[in-house]
Coordinates of C-alpha atoms in Angstrom, one line a residue:
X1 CA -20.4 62.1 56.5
X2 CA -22.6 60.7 53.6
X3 CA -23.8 57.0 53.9
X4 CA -25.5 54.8 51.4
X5 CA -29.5 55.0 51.7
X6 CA -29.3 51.4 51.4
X7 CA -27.4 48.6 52.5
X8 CA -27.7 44.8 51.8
X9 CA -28.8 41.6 53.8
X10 CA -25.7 39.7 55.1
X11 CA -24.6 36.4 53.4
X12 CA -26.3 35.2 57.1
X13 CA -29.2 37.4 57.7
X14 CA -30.7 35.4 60.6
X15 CA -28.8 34.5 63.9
X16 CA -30.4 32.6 67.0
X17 CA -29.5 32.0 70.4
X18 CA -27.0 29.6 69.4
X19 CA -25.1 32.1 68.2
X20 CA -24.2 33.6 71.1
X21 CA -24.6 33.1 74.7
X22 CA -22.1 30.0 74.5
X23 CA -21.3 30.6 78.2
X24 CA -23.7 28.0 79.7
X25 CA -26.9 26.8 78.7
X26 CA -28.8 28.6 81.4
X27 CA -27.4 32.0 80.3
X28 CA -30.2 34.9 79.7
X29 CA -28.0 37.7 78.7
X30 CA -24.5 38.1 76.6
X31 CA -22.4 41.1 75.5
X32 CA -19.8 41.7 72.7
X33 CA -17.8 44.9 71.7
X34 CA -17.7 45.4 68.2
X35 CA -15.1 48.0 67.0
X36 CA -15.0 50.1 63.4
X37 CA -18.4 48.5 63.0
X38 CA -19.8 48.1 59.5
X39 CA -22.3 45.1 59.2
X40 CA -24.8 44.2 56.6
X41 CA -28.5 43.7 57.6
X42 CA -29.5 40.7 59.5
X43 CA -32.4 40.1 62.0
X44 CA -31.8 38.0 64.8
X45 CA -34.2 36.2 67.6
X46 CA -33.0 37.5 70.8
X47 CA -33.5 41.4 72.0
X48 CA -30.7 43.3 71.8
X49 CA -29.5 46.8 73.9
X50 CA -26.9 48.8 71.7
X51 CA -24.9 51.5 72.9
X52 CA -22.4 53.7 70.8
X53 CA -19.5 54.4 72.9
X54 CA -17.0 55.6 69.7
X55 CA -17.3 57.2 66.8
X56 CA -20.2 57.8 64.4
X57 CA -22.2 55.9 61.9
X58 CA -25.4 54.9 60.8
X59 CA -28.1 52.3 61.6
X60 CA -30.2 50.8 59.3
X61 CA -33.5 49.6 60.5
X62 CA -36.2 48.5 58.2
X63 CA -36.4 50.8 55.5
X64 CA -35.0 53.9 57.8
X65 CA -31.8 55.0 57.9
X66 CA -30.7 56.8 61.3
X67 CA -26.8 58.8 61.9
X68 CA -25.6 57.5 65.4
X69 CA -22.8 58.9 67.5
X70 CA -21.3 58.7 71.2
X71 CA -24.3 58.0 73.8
X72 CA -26.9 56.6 72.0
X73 CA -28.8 54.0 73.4
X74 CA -31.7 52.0 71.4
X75 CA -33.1 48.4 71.4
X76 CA -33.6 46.2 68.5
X77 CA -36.5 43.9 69.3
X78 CA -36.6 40.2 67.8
X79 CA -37.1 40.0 64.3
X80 CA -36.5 43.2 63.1
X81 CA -34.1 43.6 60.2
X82 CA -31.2 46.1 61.4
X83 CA -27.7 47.1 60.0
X84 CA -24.7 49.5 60.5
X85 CA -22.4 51.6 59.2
X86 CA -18.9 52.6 60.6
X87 CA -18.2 56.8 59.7
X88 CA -15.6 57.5 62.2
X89 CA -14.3 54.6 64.3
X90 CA -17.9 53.3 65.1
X91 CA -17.5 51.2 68.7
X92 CA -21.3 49.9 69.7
X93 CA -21.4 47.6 73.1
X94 CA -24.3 44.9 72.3
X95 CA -26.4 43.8 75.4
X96 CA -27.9 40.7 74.2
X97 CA -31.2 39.3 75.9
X98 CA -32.9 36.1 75.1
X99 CA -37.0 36.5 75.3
X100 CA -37.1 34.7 78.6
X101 CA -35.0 37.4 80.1
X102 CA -37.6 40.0 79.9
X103 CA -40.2 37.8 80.7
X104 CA -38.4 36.7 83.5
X105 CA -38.4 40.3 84.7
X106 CA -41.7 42.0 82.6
X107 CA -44.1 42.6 85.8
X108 CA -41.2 44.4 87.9
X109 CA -39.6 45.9 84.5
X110 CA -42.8 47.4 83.4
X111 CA -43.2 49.1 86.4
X112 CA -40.2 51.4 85.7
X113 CA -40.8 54.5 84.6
X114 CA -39.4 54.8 80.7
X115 CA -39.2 51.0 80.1
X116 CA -42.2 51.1 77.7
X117 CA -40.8 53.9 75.7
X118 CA -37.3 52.0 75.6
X119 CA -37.8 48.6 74.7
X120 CA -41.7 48.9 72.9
X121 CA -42.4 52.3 71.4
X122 CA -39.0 53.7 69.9
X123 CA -38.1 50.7 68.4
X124 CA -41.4 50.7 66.9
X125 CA -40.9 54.3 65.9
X126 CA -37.0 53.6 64.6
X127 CA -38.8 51.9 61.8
X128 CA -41.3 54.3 60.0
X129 CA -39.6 58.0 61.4
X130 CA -36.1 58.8 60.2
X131 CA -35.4 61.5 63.2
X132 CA -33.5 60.9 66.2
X133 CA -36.0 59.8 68.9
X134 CA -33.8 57.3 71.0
X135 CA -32.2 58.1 74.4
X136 CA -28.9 59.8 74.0
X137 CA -26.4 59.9 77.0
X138 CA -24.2 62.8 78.0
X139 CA -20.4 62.7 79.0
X140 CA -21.2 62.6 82.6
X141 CA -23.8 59.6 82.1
X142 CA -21.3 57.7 79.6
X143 CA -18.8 57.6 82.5
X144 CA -21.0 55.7 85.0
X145 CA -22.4 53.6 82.0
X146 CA -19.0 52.5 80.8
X147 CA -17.9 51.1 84.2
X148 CA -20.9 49.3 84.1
X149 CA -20.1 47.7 80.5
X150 CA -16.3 46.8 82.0
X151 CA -17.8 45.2 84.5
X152 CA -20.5 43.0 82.3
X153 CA -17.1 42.4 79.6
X154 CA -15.3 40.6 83.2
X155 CA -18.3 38.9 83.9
X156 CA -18.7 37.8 80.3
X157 CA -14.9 36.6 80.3
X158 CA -15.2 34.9 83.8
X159 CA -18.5 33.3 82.5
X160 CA -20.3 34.3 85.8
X161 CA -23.8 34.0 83.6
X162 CA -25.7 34.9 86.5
X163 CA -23.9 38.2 87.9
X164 CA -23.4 39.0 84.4
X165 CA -27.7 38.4 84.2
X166 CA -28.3 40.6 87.0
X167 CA -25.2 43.3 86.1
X168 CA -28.1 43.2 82.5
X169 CA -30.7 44.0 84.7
X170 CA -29.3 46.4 86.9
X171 CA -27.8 48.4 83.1
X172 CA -31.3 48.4 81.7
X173 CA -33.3 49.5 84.9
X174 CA -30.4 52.7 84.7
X175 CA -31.2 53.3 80.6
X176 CA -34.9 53.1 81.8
X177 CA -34.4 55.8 84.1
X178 CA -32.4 57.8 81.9
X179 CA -35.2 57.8 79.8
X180 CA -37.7 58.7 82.0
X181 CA -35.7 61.7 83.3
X182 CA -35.3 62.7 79.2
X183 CA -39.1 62.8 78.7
X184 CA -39.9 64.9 82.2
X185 CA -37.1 67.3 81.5
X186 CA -38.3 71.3 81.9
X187 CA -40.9 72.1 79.0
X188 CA -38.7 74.7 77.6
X189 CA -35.5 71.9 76.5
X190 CA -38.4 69.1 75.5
X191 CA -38.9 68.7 71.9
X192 CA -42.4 68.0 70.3
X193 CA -41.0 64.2 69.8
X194 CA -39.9 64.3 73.4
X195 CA -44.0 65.0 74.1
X196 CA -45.5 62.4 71.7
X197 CA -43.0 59.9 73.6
X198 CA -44.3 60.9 76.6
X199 CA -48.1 60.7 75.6
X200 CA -47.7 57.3 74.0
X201 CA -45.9 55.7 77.3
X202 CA -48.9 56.9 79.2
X203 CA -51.1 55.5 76.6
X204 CA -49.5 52.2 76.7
X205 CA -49.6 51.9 80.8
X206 CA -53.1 53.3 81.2
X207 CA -55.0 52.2 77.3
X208 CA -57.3 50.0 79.3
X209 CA -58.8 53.1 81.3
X210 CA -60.7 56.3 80.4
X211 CA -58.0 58.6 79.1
X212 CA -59.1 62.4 78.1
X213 CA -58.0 64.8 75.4
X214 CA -57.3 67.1 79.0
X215 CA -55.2 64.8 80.7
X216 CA -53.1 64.7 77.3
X217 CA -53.4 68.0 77.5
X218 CA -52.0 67.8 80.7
X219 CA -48.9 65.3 80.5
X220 CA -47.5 66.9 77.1
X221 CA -48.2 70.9 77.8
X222 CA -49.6 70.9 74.5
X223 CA -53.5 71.7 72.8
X224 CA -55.2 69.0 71.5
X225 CA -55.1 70.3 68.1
X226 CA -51.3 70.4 68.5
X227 CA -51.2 66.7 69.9
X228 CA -53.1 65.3 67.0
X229 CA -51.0 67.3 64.3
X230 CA -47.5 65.8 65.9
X231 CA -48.8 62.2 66.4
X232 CA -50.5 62.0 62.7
X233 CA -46.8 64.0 61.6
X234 CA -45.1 60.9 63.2
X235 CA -47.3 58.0 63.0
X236 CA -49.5 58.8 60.7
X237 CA -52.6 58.3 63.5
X238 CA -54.6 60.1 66.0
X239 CA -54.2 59.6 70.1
X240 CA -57.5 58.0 70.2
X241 CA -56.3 55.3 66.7
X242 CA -53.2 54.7 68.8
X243 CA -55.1 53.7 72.0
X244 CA -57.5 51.4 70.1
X245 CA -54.8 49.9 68.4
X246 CA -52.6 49.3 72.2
X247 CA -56.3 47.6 73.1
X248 CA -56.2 45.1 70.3
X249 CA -53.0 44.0 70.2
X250 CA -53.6 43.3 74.3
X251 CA -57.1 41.5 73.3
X252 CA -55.6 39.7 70.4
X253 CA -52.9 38.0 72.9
X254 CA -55.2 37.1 75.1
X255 CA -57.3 35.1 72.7
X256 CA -54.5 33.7 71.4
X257 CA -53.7 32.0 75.0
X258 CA -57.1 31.4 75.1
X259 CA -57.2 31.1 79.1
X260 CA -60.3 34.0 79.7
X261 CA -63.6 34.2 77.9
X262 CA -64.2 36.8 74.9
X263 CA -66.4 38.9 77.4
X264 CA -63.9 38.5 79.9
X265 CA -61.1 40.2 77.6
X266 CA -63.5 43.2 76.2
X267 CA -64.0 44.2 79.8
X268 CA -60.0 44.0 80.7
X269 CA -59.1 45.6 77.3
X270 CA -61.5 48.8 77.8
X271 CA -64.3 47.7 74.8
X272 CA -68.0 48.5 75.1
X273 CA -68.6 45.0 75.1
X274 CA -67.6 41.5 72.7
X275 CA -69.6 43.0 69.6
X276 CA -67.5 46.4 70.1
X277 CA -64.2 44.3 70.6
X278 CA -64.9 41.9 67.0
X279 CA -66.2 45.0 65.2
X280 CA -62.3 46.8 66.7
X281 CA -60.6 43.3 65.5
X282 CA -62.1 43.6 62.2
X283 CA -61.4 47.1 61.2
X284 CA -57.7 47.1 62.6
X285 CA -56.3 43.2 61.2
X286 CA -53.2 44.4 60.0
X287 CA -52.1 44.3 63.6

């Protein structure tokens, strides 16, 4: 089916906490079923699981446009301007999470295999690559996944905003899984996206260590010459840009809470030393 490249901003383009999770005022987490969904774009504060369990359609992120059908499962971060298209009989289950949910749960989360792709790279990716990178669920999957969503909708109705928390928590620790499992299937089913994933996660959880074009090498099943093609195809950057860049952003949050010294954060963040770290700052302050 043929959808608009474009679609416009909602009369309300920007929705808060208030919103939603109406429950109780300690609630972390929500959900709503939205059926035949078509929305205009919006951007709201809270993070947001969405799961297509009907139909097709397309999402709008940014300036990308991406089909979605029966098993996909991607995360729109806060502040991120997203829409949607119904084709045929688009139903999407939304998993809402207010910031202090994940970092509530960010040390044991972060540990999970496949929760840095999910929740911090693809989302990233969703808006400059217009292929299918997200975690897709088979039939098998979908039927363990939707007793899990009947039982958040009861706990939603009940108002049981704690079970319904931890019912979030157990859901996205599954998807995390799923994820990982995606990325370490068999070399012969994984695509060259599949690999980049793969390569950036292990970036992201080791950029503050000595990481080697052969232990790339190693991870992806790929040459280095091959590894730099893909990664420049999709992000327009080389492994070693990509790492630098994971180092600042980590250096520039820790200046900004301001709690360690300057030559204290160049030594956790993997630069030469502060000079090395400021000249890094510099070059890269679009980030």
């Amino acid at each position: 089916m043929k959808y608009p490249k474009k679609i416009p901003k909602n009369e309300k383009s920007f929705y808060d906490t208030s919103t939603f999770f109406q429950h109780r005022a300690l609630n972390l987490t929500d959900s709503i079923l939205h059926q035949d969904y078509s929305f205009d774009m919006h951007i709201h504060d809270f993070w947001e699981i969405n799961i297509v369990i009907a139909g097709e359609g397309c999402h709008y992120i940014e300036d990308t446009s991406i089909p979605v059908y029966v098993g996909d499962v991607f995360v729109i971060p806060p502040g991120i301007l997203h829409g949607y298209r119904s084709g045929k009989g688009l139903d999407v289950f939304h998993v809402l999470m207010k910031k202090e949910f994940l970092n509530r749960y960010q040390e044991e989360l972060s540990a999970l295999p496949g929760y840095s792709v999910l929740i911090e790279i693809e989302p990233m990716l969703r808006q400059i690559y217009d292929r299918k990178m997200f975690l897709s669920l088979d039939a098998d999957e979908m039927t363990v996944i939707k007793r899990e969503i009947r039982e958040l909708e009861h706990r939603q109705k009940a108002k049981l905003g704690t079970a319904h928390d931890i019912g979030v928590l157990q859901l996205l620790c599954r998807l995390c899984m799923k994820m990982h499992e995606k990325q370490n299937m068999p070399e012969r089913h994984r695509t060259r996206e599949d690999a980049v994933l793969q390569i950036m996660e292990y970036i992201n959880t080791h950029w503050n260590e000595r990481i080697t074009e052969a232990t790339l090498q190693e991870i992806s099943f790929m040459s280095a010459s091959t590894i730099n093609r893909h990664f420049k195809r999709i992000l327009n950057q080389t492994p070693a840009e990509y790492m630098i860049r994971c180092r600042i952003r980590t250096a520039r949050g820790m200046i900004a809470q301001a709690d360690k010294t300057k030559t204290e954060i160049a030594q956790i963040c993997g630069f030469y030393d502060v000079s090395h770290m400021n000249k890094c700052l510099r070059l890269y302050d679009d980030l």
